[in-house]
Structure formats: C-alpha cells, structure tokens
Short mmCIF file of C-alpha atoms and ligand atoms in Angstrom, two decimals:
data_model
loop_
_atom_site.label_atom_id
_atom_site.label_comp_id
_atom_site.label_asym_id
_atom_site.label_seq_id
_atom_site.Cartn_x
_atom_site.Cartn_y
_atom_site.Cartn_z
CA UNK A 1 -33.61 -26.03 -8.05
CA UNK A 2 -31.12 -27.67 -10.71
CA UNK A 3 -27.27 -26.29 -10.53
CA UNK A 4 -27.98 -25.96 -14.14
CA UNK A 5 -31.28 -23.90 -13.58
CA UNK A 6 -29.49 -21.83 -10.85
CA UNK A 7 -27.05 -20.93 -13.24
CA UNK A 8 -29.41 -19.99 -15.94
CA UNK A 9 -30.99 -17.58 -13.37
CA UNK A 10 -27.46 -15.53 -12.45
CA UNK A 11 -26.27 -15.76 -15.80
CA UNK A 12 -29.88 -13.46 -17.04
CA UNK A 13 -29.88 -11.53 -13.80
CA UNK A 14 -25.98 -9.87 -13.86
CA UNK A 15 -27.01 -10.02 -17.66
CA UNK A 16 -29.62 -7.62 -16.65
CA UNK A 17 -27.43 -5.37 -14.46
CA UNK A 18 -28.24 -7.19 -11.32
CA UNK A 19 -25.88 -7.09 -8.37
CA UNK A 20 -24.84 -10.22 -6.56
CA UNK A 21 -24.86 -9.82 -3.10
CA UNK A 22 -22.83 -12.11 -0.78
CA UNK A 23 -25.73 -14.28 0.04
CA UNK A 24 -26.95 -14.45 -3.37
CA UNK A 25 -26.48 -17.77 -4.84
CA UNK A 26 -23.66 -17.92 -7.35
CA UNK A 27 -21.17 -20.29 -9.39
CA UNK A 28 -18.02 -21.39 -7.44
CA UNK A 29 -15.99 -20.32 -10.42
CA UNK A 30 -17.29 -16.61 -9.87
CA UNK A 31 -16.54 -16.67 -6.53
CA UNK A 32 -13.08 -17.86 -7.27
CA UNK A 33 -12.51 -15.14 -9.81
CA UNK A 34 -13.61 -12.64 -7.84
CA UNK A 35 -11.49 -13.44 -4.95
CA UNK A 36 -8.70 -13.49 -7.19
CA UNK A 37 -9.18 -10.14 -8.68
CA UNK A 38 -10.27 -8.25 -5.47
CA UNK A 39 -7.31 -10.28 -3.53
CA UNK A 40 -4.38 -9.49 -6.49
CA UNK A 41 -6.33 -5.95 -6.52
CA UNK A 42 -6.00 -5.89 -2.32
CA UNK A 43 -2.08 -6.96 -2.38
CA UNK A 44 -1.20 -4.41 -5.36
CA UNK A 45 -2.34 -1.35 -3.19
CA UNK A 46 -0.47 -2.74 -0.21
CA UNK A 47 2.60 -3.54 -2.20
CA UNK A 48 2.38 -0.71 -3.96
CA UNK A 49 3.00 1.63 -1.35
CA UNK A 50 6.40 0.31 -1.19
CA UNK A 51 7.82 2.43 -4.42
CA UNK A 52 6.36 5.56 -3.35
CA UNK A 53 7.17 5.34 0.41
CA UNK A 54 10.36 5.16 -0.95
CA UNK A 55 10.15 9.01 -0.80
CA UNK A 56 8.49 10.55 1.98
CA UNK A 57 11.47 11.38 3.70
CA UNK A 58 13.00 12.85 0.94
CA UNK A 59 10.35 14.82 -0.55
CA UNK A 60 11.28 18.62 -1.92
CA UNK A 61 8.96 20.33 0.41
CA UNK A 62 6.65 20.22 2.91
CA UNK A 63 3.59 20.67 1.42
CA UNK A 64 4.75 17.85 -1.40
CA UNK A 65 5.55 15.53 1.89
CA UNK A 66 1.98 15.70 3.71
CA UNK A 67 0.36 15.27 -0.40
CA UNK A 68 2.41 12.03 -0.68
CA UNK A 69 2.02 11.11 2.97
CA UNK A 70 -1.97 11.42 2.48
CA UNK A 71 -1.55 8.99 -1.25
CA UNK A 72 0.42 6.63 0.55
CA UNK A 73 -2.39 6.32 3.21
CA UNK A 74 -5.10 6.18 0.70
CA UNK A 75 -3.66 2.96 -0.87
CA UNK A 76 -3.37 1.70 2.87
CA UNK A 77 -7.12 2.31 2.76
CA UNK A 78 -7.60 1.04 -0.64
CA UNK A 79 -6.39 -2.47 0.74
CA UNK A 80 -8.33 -2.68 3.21
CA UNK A 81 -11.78 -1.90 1.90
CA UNK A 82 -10.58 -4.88 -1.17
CA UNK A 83 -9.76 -7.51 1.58
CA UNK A 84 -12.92 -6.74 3.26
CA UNK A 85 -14.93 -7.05 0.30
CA UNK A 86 -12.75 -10.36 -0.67
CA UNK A 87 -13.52 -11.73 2.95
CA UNK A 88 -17.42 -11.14 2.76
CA UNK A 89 -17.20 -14.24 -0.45
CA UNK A 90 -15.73 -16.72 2.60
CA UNK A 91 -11.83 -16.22 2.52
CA UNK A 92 -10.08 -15.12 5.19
CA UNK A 93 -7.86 -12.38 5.64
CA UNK A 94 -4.80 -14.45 6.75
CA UNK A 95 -5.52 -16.83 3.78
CA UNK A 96 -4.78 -13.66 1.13
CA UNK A 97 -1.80 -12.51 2.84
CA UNK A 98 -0.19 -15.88 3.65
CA UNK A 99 -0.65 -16.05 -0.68
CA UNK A 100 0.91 -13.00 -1.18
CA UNK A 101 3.86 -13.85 1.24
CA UNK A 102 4.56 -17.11 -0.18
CA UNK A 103 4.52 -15.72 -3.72
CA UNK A 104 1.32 -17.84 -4.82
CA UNK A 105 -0.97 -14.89 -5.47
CA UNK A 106 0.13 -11.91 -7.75
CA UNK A 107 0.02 -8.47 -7.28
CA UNK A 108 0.34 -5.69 -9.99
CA UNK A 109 4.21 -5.94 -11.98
CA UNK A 110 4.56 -2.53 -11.76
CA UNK A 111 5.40 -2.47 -8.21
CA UNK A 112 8.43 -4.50 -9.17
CA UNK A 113 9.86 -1.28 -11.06
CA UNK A 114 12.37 1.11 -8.78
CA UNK A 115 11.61 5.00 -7.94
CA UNK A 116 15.32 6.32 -8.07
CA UNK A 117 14.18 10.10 -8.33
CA UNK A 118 11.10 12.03 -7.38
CA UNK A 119 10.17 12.15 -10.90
CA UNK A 120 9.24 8.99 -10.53
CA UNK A 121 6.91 10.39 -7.87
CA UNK A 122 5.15 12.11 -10.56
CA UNK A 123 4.71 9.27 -13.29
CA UNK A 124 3.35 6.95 -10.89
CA UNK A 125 0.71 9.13 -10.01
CA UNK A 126 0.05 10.22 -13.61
CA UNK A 127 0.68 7.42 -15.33
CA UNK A 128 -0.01 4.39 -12.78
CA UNK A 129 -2.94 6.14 -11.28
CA UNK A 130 -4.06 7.09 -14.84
CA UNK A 131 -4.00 3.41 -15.57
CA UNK A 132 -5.50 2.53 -12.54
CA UNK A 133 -8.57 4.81 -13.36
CA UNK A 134 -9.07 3.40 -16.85
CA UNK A 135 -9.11 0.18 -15.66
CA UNK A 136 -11.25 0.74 -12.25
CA UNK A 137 -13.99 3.10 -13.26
CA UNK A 138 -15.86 0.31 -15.32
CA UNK A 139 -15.32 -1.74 -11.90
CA UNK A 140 -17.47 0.72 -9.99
CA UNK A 141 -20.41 -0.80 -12.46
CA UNK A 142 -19.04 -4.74 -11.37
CA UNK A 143 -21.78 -6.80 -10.96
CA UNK A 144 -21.03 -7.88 -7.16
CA UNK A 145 -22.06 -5.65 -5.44
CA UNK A 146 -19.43 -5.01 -2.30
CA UNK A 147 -16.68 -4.98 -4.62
CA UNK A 148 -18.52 -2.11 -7.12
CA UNK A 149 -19.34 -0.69 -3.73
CA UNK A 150 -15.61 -0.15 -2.83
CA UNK A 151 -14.34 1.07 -5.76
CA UNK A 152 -16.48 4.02 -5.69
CA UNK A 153 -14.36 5.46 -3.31
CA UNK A 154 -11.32 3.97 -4.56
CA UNK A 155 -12.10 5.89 -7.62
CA UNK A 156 -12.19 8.88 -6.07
CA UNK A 157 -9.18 8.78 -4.28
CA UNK A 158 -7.06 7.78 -7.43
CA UNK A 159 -8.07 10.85 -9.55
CA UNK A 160 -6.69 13.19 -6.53
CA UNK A 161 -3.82 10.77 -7.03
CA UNK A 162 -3.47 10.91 -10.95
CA UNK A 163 -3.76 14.84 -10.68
CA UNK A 164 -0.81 15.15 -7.56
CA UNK A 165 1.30 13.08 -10.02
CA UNK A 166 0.63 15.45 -13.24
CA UNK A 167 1.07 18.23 -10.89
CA UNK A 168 4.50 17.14 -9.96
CA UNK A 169 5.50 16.84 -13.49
CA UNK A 170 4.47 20.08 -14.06
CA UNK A 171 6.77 21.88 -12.15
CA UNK A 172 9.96 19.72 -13.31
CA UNK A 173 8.70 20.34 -16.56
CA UNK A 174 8.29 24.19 -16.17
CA UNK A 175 11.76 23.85 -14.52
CA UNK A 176 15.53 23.97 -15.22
CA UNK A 177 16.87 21.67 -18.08
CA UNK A 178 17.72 18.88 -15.41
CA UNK A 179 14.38 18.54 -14.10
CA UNK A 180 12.77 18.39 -17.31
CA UNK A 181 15.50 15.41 -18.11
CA UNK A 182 14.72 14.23 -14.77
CA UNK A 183 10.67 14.16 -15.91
CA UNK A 184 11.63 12.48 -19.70
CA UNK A 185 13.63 9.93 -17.57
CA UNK A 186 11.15 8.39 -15.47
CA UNK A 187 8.60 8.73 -18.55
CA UNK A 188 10.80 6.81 -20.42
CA UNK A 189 11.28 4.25 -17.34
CA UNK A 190 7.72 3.67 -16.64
CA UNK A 191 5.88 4.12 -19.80
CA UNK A 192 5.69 0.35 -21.12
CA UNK A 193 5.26 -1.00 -17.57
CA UNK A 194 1.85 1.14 -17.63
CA UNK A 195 1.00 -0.17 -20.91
CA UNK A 196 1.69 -3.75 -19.17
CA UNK A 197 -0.70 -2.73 -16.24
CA UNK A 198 -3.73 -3.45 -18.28
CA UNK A 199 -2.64 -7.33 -18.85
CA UNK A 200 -1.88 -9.39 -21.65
CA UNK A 201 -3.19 -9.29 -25.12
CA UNK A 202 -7.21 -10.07 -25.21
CA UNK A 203 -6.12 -13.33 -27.25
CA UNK A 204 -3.98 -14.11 -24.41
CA UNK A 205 -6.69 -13.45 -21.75
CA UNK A 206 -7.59 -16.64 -20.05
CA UNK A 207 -9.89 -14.87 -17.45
CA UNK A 208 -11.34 -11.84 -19.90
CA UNK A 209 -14.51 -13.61 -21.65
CA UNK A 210 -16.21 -15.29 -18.26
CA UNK A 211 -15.24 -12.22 -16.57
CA UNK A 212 -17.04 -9.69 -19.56
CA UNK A 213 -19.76 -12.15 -19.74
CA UNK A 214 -20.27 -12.12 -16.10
CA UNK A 215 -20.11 -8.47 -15.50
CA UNK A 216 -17.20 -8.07 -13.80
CA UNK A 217 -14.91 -6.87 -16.38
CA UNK A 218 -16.60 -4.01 -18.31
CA UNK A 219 -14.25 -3.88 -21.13
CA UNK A 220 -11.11 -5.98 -22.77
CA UNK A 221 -7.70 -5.17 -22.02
CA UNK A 222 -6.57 -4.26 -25.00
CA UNK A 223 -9.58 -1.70 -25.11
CA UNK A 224 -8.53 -0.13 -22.06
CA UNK A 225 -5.24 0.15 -22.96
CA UNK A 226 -6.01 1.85 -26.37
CA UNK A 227 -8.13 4.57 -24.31
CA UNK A 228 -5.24 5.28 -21.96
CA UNK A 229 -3.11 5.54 -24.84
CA UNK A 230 -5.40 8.05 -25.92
CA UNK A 231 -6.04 9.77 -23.50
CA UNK A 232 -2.41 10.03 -22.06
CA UNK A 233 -0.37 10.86 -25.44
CA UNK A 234 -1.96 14.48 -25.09
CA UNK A 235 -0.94 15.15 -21.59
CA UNK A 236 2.53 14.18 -22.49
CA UNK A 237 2.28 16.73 -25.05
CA UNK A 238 1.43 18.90 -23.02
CA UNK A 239 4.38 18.53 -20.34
CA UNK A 240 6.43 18.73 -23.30
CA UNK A 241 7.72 15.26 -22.88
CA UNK A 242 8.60 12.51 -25.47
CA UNK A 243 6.59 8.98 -25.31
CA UNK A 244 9.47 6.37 -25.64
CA UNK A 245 7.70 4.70 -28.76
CA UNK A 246 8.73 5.03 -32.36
CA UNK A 247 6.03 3.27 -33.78
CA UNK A 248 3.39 6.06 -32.29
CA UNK A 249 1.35 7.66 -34.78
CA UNK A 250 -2.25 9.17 -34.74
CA UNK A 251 -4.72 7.54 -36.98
CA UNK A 252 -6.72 9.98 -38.48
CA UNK A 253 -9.36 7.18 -39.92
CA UNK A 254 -9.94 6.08 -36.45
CA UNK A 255 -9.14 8.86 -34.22
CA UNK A 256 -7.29 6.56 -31.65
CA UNK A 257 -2.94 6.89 -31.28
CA UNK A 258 -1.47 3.37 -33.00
CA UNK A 259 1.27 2.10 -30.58
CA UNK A 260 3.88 -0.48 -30.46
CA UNK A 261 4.15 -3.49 -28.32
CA UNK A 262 5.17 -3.98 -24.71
CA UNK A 263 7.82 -6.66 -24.10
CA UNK A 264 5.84 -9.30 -23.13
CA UNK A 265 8.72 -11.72 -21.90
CA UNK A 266 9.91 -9.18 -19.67
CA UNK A 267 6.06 -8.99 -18.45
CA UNK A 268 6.23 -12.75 -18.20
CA UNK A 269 9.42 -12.19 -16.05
CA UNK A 270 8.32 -9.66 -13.70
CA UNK A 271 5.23 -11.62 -13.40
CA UNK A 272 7.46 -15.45 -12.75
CA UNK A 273 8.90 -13.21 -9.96
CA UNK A 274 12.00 -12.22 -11.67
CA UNK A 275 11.67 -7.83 -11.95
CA UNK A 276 14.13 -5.71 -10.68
CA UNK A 277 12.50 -5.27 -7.28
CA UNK A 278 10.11 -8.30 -6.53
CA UNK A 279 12.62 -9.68 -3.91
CA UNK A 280 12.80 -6.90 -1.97
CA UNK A 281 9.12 -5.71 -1.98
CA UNK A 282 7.98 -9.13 -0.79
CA UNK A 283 10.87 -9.16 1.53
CA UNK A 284 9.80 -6.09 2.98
CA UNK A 285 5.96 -6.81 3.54
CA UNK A 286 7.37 -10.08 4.93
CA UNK A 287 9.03 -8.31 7.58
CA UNK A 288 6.21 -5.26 8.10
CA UNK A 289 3.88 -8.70 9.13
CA UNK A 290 6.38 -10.19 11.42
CA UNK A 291 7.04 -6.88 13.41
CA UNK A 292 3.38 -6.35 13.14
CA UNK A 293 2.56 -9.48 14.88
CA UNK A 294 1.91 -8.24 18.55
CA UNK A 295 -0.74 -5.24 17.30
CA UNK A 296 -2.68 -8.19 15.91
CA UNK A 297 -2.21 -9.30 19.10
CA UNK A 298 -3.09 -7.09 21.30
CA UNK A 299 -6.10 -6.76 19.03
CA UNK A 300 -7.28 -10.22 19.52
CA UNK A 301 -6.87 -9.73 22.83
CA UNK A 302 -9.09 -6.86 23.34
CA UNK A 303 -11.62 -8.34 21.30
CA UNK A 304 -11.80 -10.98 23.15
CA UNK A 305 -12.16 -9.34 26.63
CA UNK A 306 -13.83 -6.28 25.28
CA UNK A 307 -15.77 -7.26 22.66
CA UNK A 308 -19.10 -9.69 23.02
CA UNK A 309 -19.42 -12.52 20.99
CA UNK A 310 -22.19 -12.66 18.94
CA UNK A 311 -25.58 -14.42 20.08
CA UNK A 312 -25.67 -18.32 19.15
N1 BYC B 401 0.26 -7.65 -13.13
O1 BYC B 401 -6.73 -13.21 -17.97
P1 BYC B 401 -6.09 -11.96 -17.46
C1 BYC B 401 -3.31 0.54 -8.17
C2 BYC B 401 -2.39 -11.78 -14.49
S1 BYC B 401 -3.40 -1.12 -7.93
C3 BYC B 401 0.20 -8.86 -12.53
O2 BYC B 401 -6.17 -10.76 -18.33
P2 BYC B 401 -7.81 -10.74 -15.49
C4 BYC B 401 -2.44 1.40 -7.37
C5 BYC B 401 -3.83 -12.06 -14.08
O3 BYC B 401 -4.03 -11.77 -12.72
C6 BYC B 401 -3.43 -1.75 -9.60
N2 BYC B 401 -0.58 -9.86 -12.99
O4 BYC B 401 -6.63 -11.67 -15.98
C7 BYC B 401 -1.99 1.01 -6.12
C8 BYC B 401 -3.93 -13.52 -14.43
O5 BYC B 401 -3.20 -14.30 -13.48
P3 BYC B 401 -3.83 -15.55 -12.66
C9 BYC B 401 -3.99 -3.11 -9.65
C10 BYC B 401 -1.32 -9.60 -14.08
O6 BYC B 401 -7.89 -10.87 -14.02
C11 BYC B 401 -1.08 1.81 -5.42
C12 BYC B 401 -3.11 -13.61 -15.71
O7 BYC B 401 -2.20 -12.53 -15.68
N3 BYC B 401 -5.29 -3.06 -10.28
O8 BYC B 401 -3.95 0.92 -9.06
O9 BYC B 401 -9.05 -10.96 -16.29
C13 BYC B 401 -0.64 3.00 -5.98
C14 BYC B 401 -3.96 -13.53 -16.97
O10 BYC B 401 -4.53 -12.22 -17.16
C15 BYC B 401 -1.32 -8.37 -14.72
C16 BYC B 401 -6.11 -4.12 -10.24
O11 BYC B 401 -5.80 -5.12 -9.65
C17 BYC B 401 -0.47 -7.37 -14.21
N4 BYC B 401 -0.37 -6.16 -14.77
O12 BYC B 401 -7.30 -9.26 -15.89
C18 BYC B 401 -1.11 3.40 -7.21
C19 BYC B 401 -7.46 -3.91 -10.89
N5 BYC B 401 -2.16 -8.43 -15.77
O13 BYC B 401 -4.68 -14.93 -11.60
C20 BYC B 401 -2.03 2.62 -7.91
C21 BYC B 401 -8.34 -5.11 -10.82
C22 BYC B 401 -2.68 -9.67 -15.79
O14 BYC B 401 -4.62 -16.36 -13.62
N6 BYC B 401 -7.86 -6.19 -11.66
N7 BYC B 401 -2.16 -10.37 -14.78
O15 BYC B 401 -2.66 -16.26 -12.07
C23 BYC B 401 -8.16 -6.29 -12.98
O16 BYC B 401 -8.80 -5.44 -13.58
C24 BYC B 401 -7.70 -7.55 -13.70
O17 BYC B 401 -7.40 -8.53 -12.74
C25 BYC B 401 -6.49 -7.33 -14.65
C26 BYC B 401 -6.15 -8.70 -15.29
C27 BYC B 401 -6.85 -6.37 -15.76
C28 BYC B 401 -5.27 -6.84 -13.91
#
C-alpha cells in the first residue's frame, strides 16, 4: 500500500475512535510524539518525587507520613507503567533516561519549584494533582492504546492524591492563624506554576493541532486550563484562602472565572533549565542512577542465569 494511502487509513481510523496498537502501522511523526509525551510524562513523575520526598521525614504525624510515603510510591509506579508504555513504540529505557540526565528531554517545570513547608505538601497534591487530573483524564481516551491503558490507573491514583493534598489544607486552614498563613503562602507560591502546568498559550502550541487531530490530546491547553480555573477557584473558597490574582473575576455571561496571565518568560526560564531547583533535581536523579548501578546489575545478572531466552 502507498505511505500516502496508509496514512489516509490511520488518519479515518483514530478519527473513528480506533486504538493504535504497537504493531499497528502508524506515521513516524506519531510515534515520535508519543514518545515524547509519554517519556516527558515518565521523567515528570520520577522527578517529581523529588519536592515531596523532601518531607517524609519531617511529616507532622504518623498517619500523614505512611499517606505521603504511599503518594510518593505511586508516582514511582506512575513512571514506570509510562516508560513501559514508551518502550513498547521501540525506545529503550536507557535511551529516555540518558535524555533526561543530559538535560535533552523535559520534564514538567513545576518540579523546579521548592517545598520549604508542609503546606506545600498540601498544594501540590491539590493543586498539582488537580492539574494533573484535568489534563490526564482526556488521556485515558488517547488513541494508542498502551498509553490510554496506563493512565487509567494513573488516574486513579492522582484523585487519592488531589484529595490527601485538600485534606492537608484543611486542617492548616481550620487551624491557628500561622497555619492558615502557612496554607495562603504556598497558595500564593504555587498557584501560577499550576496554571503553567497546562503549557503555553494554544497559539503558541507547536505540538497541540497534530496531537488533537490525532487523538492524543483531547482538548487545548488553554481549555484545560480554563476548567481547572474553574473548578479550583471554589475550593479555594472554600479553605478560605486568597488566589494570588487581581485580575480574577467571574463572568456571569459565560459562567467560567476570567484570569490573568502566567509569566511566560519565567516559564521559558524554568523550561531553558534556569528555575530555582532544576540543578539540584537533575543532580539528584543523576546520583540516585549512579548508586543504583549494581541493582541493575545484579538484575542483568539474574536474568541472564535465571531467566530463558526467548525461542529463535
Ligand atoms: N513543563 O506544543 P506544546 C504529574 C513543552 S506529572 C515542561 O503545548 P504538548 C505528577 C512541551 O513538552 C505532570 N515542558 O506540547 C507527578 C513542548 O516541548 P518539546 C506531567 C512543557 O506536548 C508527580 C513545548 O513545551 N504531565 O502529574 O502538545 C507528582 C511546547 O508545548 C510544559 C504530563 O506530562 C510544562 N508545563 O503539550 C504529582 C501529561 N508545557 O517537546 C503529579 C502529559 C509544555 O517540543 N503531557 N511543555 O521540546 C501533556 O499533556 C502535554 O505534553 C503537555 C504539553 C500539555 C504538557
């Protein structure tokens, strides 16, 4: 059959809510975007256990300890489910991480923000795993199938996430006048980093029309970010707390909350590599793969002497 033919054919079948399979025939420049999502996606749950790890030692209780203990694992998970579904479109796992170690793949800027107090505990899991959800439950309908596959699960493990963060600022907000400054603090700190999460303006979206047209992005951007808005501005109500954003007002003609704009150059930053902690978190994972050398290792090893090899 003619490329051109074959391309007509996947274009009207994920048109048509197929799923792509990893043997199904498909362009190169899907399977290049795809590992590039699911591999940025893969790194920013590794990474991003960094910020919240931060804590476990120092969490207020026990019970609050084995809840972050059991996120923190989750995300662990959460990696490992995206490289697998990354490796099943031909790229190997030490290709992904040697790109995230030498900086040539991205991961998720807001992992390069700092989590100074255990409020910060509780706006990454409301507000990062809030975005997170927005942005992933439309992925659970992606039109290749292993990665939809994964984030079914994924999905599920970031609303118990979203909830142990709004739970958290609960309490400091039902609490003493420090810990509800401690609560405003961090929403003030990570508020426009969340709004970042989403990506850049549709009209600055190289990726976003392929990646619509080709079912792998359910919605724009900028839509998701308008329904997090929405849906978030509430809950902050709720808690009591202020959103750090004069310009946010509630449009009663269209029933959505009109917000200002990020600051996109310090986006641009934190994405060039230059946010307050990108040093150190790639540092860090640098040296968790070094002294994690010999349990590859000794995996290998037992594979090899264990394991059989597959018939010719
Ligand atoms: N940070 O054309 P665009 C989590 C990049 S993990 C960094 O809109 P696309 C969690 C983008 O990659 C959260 N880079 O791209 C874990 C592209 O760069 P390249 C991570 C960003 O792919 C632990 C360029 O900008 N979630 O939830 O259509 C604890 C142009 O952008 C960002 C995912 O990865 C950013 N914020 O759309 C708690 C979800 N935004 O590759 C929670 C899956 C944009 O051309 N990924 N860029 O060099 C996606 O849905 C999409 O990839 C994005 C970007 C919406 C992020």
């Amino acid at each position: 059959m003619e490329a051109g033919e074959l391309l007509e054919r996947f274009e009207a079948f994920v048109a048509s809510e197929g799923k792509i399979e990893s043997d199904s025939w498909m362009p190169d420049a899907y399977r290049k975007t795809l590992v590039r999502q699911i591999s940025q996606h893969a790194h920013s749950e590794i990474i991003g256990m960094q910020p919240e790890g931060n804590w476990l030692t120092r969490a207020p209780s026990l019970r609050r300890k084995a809840i972050l203990l059991a996120k923190v694992q989750d995300e662990a998970g959460h990696g490992l489910y995206l490289y697998a579904a990354a490796e099943t479109l031909g790229t190997s796992r030490d290709e992904m991480v040697d790109a995230l170690l030498d900086g040539t793949a991205k991961y998720s800027s807001i992992f390069n923000y700092p989590t100074p107090t255990w409020a910060d505990i509780g706006a990454i899991g409301w507000l990062v795993d809030g975005a997170a959800i927005m942005n992933q439950v439309p992925l659970c309908r992606c039109s290749y199938g292993p990665y939809a596959r994964a984030m079914k699960r994924v999905c599920k493990e970031e609303s118990f996430h979203q909830r142990q963060g709004f739970d958290i600022l609960v309490t400091l907000c039902r609490g003493s006048d420090a810990q509800r400054a401690m609560a405003q603090d961090a929403l003030d700190r990570w508020w426009w980093p969340s709004l970042m999460m989403f990506g850049p303006h549709d009209g600055d979206s190289p990726h976003s029309a392929t990646s619509m047209r080709w079912r792998i992005k359910r919605f724009s951007n900028d839509e998701l970010r308008q329904r997090f808005v929405d849906v978030t501005v509430p809950q902050a109500h709720f808690l009591g707390l202020r959103i750090p954003d004069d310009e946010l007002v509630y449009d009663d003609t269209t029933g959505h909350w009109k917000f200002g704009e990020p600051d996109w150059d310090e986006f641009q930053r934190v994405l060039a590599g230059d946010g307050p902690c990108n040093a150190e978190r790639i540092e860090r994972r640098t040296r968790a793969h070094v002294d994690g050398a010999w349990v590859r290792e000794a995996a290998e090893a037992y594979a090899a002497k264990h394991v059989a090899a597959p018939a010719a």
